CSV table of C-alpha atoms in Angstrom, one decimal:
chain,number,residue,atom,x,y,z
A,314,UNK,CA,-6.1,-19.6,-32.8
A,315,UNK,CA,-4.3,-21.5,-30.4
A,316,UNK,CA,-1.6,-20.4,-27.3
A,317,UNK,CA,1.2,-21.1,-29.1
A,318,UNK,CA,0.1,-19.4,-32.5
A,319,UNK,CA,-0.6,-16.5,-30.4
A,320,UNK,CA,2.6,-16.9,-28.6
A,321,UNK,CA,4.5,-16.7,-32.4
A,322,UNK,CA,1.9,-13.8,-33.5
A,323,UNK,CA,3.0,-11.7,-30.1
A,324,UNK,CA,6.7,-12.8,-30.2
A,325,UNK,CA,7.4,-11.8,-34.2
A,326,UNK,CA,8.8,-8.9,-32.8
A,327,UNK,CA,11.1,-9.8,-30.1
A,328,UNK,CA,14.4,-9.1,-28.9
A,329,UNK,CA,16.8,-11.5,-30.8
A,330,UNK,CA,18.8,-13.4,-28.3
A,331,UNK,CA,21.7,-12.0,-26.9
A,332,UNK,CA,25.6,-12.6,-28.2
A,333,UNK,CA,27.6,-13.3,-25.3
A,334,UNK,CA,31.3,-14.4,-24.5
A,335,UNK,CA,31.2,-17.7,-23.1
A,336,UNK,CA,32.5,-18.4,-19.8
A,337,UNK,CA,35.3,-20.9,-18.9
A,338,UNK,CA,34.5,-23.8,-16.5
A,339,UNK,CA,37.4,-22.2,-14.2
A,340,UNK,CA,35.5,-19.1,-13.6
A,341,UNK,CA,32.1,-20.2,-12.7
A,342,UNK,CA,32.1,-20.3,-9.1
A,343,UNK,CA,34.0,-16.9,-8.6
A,344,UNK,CA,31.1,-15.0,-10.7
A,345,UNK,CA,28.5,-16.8,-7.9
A,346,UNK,CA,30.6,-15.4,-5.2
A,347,UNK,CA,31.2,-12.4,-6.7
A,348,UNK,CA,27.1,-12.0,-7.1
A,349,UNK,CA,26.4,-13.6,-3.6
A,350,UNK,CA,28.4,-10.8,-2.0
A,351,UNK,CA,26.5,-8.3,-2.8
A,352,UNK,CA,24.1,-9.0,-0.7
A,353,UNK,CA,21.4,-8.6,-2.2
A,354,UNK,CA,17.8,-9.1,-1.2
A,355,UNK,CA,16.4,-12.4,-2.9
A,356,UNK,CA,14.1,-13.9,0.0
A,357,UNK,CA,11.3,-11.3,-1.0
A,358,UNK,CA,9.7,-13.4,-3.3
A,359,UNK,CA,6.5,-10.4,-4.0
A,360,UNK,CA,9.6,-8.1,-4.9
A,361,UNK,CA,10.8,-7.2,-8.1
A,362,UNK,CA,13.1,-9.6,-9.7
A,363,UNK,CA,13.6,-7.4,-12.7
A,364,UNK,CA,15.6,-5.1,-10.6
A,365,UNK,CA,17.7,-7.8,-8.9
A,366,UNK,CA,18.2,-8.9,-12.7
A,367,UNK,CA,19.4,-6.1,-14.1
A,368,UNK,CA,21.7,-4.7,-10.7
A,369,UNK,CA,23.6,-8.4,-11.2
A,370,UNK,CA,24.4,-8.0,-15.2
A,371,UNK,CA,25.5,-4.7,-13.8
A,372,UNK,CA,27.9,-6.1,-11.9
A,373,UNK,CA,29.1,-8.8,-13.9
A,374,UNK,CA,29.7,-6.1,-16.5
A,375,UNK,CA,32.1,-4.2,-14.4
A,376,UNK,CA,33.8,-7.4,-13.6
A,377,UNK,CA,34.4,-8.3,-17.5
A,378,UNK,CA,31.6,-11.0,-18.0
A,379,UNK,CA,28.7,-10.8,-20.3
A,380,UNK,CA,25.6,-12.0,-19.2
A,381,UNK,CA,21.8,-11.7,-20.3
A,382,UNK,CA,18.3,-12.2,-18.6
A,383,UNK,CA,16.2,-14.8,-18.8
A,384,UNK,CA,12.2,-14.5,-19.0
A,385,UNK,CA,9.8,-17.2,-18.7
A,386,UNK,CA,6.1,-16.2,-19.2
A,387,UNK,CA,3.0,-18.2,-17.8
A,388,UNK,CA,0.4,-19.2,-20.1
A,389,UNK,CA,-1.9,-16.0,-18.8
A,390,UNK,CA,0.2,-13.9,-20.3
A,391,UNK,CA,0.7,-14.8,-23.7
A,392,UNK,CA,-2.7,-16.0,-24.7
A,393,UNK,CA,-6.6,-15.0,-24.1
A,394,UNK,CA,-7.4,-18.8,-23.7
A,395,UNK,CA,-5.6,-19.8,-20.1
A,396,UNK,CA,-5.6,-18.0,-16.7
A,397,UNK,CA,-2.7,-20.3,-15.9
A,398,UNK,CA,0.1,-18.3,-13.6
A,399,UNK,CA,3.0,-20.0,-12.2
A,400,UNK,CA,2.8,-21.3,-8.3
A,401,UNK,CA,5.5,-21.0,-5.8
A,402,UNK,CA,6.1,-21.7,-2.3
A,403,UNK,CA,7.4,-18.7,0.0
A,404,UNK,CA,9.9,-20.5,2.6
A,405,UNK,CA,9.4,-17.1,4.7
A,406,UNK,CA,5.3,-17.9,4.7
A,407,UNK,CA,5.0,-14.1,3.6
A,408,UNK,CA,2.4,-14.8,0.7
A,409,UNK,CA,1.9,-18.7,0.2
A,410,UNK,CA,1.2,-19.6,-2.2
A,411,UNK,CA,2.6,-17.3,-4.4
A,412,UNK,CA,1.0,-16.9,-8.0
A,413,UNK,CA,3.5,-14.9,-11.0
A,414,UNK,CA,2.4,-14.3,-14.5
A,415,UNK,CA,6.6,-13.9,-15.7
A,416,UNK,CA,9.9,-14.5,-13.8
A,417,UNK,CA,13.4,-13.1,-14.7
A,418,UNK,CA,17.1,-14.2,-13.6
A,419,UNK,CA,20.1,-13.4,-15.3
A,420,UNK,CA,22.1,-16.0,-16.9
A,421,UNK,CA,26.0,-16.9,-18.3
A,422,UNK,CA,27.3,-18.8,-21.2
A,423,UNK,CA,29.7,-21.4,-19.7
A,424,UNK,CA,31.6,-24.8,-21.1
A,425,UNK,CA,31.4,-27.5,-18.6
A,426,UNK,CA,34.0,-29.9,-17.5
A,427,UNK,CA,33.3,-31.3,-20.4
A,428,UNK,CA,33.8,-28.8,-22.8
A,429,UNK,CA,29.7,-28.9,-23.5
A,430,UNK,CA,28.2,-25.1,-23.6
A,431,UNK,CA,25.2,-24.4,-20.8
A,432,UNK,CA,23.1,-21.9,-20.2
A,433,UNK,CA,23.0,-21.2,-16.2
A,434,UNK,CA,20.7,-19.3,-14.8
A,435,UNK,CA,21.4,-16.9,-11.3
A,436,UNK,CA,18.4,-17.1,-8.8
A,437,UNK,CA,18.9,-17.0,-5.3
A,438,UNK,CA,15.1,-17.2,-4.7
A,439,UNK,CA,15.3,-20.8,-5.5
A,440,UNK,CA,18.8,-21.7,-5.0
A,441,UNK,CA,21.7,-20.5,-2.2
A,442,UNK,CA,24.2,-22.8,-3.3
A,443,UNK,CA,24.4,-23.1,-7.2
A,444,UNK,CA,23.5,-21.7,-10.6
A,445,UNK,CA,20.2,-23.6,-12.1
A,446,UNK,CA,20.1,-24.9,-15.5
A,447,UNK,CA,17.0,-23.9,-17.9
A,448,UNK,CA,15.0,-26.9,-16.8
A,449,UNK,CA,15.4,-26.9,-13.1
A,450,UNK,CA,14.4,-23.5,-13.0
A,451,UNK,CA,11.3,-23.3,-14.8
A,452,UNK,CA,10.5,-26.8,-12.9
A,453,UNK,CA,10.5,-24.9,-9.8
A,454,UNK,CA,7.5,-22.7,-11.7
A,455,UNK,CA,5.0,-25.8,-11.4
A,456,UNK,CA,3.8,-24.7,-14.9
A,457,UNK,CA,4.9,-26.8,-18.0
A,458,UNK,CA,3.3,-24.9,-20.2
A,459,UNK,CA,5.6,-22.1,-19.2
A,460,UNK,CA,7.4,-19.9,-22.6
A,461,UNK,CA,10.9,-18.4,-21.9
A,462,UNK,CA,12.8,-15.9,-24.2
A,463,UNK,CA,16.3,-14.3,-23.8
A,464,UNK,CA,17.3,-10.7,-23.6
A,465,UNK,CA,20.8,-8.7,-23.8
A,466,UNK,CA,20.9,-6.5,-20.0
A,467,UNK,CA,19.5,-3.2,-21.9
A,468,UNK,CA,15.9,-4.6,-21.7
A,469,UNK,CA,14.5,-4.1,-18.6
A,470,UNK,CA,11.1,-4.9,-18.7
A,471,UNK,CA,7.9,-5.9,-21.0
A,472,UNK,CA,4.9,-4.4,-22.4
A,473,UNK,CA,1.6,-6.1,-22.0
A,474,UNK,CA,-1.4,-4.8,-24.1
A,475,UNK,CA,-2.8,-3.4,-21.1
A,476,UNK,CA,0.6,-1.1,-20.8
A,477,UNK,CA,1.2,-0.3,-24.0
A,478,UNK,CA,-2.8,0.7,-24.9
A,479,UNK,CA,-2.2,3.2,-21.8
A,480,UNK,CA,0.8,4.4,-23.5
A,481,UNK,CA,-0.4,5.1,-26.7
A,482,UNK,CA,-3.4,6.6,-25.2
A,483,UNK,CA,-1.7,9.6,-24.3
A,484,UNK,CA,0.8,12.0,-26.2
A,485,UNK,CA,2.7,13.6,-23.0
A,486,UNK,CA,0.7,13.1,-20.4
A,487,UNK,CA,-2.7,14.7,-22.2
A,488,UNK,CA,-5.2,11.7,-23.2
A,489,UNK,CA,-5.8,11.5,-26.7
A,490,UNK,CA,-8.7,8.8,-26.9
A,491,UNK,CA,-10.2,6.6,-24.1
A,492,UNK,CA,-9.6,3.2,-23.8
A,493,UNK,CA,-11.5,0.5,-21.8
A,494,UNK,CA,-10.7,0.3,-18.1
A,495,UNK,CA,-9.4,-2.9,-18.1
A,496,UNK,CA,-7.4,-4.5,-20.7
A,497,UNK,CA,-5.6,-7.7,-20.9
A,498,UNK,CA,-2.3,-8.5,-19.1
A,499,UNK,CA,-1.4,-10.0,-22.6
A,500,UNK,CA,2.5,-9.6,-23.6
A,501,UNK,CA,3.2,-7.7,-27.2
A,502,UNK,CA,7.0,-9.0,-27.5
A,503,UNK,CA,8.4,-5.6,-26.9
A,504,UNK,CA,10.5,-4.6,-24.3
A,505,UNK,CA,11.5,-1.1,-22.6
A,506,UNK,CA,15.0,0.5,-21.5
A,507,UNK,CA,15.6,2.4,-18.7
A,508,UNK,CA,16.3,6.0,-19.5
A,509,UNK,CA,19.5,7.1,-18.1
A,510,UNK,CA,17.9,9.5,-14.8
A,511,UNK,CA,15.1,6.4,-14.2
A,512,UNK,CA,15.6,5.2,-10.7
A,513,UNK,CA,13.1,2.1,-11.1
A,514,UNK,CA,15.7,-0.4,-10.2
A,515,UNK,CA,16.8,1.7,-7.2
A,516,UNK,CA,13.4,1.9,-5.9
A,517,UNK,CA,12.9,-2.0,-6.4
A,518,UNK,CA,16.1,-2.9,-4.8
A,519,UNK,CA,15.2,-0.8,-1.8
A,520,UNK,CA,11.5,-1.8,-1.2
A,521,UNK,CA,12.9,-5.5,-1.1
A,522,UNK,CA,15.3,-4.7,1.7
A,523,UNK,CA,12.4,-2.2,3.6
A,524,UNK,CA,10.3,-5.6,2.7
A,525,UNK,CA,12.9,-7.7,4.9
A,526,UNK,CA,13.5,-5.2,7.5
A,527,UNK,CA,9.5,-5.0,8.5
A,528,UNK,CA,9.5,-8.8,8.0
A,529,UNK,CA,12.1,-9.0,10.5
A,530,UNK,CA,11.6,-6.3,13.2
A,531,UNK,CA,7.3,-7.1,13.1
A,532,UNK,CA,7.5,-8.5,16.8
A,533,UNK,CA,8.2,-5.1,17.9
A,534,UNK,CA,5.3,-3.6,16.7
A,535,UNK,CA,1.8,-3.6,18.5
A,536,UNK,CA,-0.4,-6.2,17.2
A,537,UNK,CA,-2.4,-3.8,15.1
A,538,UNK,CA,1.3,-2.3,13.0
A,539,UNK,CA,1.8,-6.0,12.9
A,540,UNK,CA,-1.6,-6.8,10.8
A,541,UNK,CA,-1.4,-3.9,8.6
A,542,UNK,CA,2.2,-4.7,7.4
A,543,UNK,CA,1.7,-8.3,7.1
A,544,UNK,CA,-1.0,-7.9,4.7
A,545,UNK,CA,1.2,-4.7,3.0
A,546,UNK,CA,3.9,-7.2,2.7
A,547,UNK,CA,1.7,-9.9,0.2
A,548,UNK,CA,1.8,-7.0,-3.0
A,549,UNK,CA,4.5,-5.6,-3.3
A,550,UNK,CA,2.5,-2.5,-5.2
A,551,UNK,CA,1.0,-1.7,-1.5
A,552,UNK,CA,4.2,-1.8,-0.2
A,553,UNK,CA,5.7,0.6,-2.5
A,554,UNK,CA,2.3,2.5,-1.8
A,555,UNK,CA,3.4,2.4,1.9
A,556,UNK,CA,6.5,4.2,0.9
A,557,UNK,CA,4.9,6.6,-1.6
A,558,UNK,CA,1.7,7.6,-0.1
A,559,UNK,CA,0.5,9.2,3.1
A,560,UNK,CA,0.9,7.3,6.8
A,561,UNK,CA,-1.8,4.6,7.2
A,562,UNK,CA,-3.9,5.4,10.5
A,563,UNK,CA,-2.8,1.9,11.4
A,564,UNK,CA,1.0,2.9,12.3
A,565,UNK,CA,2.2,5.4,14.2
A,566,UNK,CA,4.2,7.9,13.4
A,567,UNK,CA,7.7,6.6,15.0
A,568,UNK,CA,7.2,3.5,13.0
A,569,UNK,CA,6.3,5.2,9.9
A,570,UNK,CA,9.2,7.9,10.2
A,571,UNK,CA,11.5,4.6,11.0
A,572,UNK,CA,10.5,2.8,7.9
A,573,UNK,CA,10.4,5.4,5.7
A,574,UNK,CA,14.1,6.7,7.3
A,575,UNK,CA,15.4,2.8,6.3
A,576,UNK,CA,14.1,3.1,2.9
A,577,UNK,CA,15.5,6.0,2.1
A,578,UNK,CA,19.0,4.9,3.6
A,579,UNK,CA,18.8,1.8,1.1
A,580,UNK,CA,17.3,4.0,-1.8
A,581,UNK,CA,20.5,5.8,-1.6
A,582,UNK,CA,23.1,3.4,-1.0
A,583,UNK,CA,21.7,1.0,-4.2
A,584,UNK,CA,22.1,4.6,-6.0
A,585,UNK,CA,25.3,4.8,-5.4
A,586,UNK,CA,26.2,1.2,-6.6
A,587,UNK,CA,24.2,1.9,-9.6
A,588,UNK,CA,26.1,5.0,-10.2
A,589,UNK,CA,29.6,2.8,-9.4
A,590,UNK,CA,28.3,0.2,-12.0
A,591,UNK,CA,27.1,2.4,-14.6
């Protein structure tokens, strides 16, 4: 079987692509603005794009737009026969290069000058100035073989077999039958929703900012808070483990309290938003 068979096979059950009310040509650049003053963290390029995704088609709900997400998938994760991940450049130096297995932006419907329909896509990460079309942004993957797909805002993230073969695993939390420690990062073509009490997106949009504010305030720290959190700061699963777990021996504890105290500050402020937009 080749990738793209196996793409088809995984895909027969995916989200059909979204409906959504077309923007006019008028109202482009006030929907950037309106996203761009949000502030919201996008240099992070380890952080989780999902939650910057789905915070935006929050917003541009509340304002009266539709908009959808946009996923493109490297070839290692929809087929057994490639390890081929996307490779991208981090400006800040944080993790370079950077290797993804799947990206997400949100994206508008919009008539151009024209009168032409396009599909632009909303990713600061790549662009400050405008929105990308569907070809400059998955150019800026370095993978041609790349897939994308298109969602509706509800879906907020993926199952790979690995995930799902955990899930099913269990009934509850009580294991049912074992399964092989390590299973493929192999997409099924179903997606998830947030329940309505998950705070996954405020937890993402805060580790980006805490992300930021160590990146930013590391000349302060002693040369041995400086090593530990630069090498936290190139997964952003050891950085949420900062957060979550006990204090490393590496940092002291006024740092740690500090960090910590910031996090939460942000952890509540994006659930506030959240709770505004919802």
């Amino acid at each position: 079987m080749n990738s793209q068979q196996e793409y088809h096979q995984l895909f027969n059950t995916k989200p059909l692509i979204p409906y959504l009310q077309v923007v006019e040509y008028h109202q482009r650049q006030h929907i950037f603005d309106l996203i761009v003053a949000e502030n919201i963290e996008y240099r992070y390029l380890n952080g989780s794009c999902e939650d910057r995704t789905h915070l935006i088609c929050l917003l541009l709900k509340k304002a009266g737009f539709d908009s959808g997400k946009i996923w493109n998938f490297a070839p290692a994760r929809y087929t057994l026969l490639s390890n081929e991940l996307f490779q991208i450049q981090d400006p800040l130096g944080i993790s370079n290069p950077l290797y993804w297995g799947f990206h997400v932006s949100p994206y508008i419907l919009s008539y151009n000058q024209n009168g032409d329909l396009e599909t632009l896509i909303f990713d600061l990460s790549f662009d400050t100035k405008k929105f990308l079309s569907i070809t400059e942004w998955q150019a800026i993957m370095n993978c041609p073989r790349a897939l994308y797909l298109q969602t509706d805002l509800e879906h907020y993230l993926f199952y790979s077999i690995e995930s799902y073969s955990l899930r099913s695993a269990k009934i509850g939390n009580n294991p049912v039958y074992n399964i092989p420690a390590i299973q493929p990062s192999i997409i099924t073509g179903d997606f998830w929703k947030l329940a309505p009490d998950e705070t996954l997106v405020q937890n993402g949009l805060a580790i980006n900012d805490l992300a930021m504010y160590i990146y930013n305030t590391k000349s302060k720290m002693n040369a041995s808070e400086q090593k530990y959190l630069s090498e936290t700061l190139t997964n952003i699963d050891w950085l949420d483990g900062f957060v979550f777990c006990p204090k490393p021996k590496d940092i002291s504890h006024q740092l740690h309290t500090e960090l910590l105290g910031f996090y939460k500050t942000r952890f509540e402020y994006w659930e506030s938003k959240i709770k505004e937009l919802s």
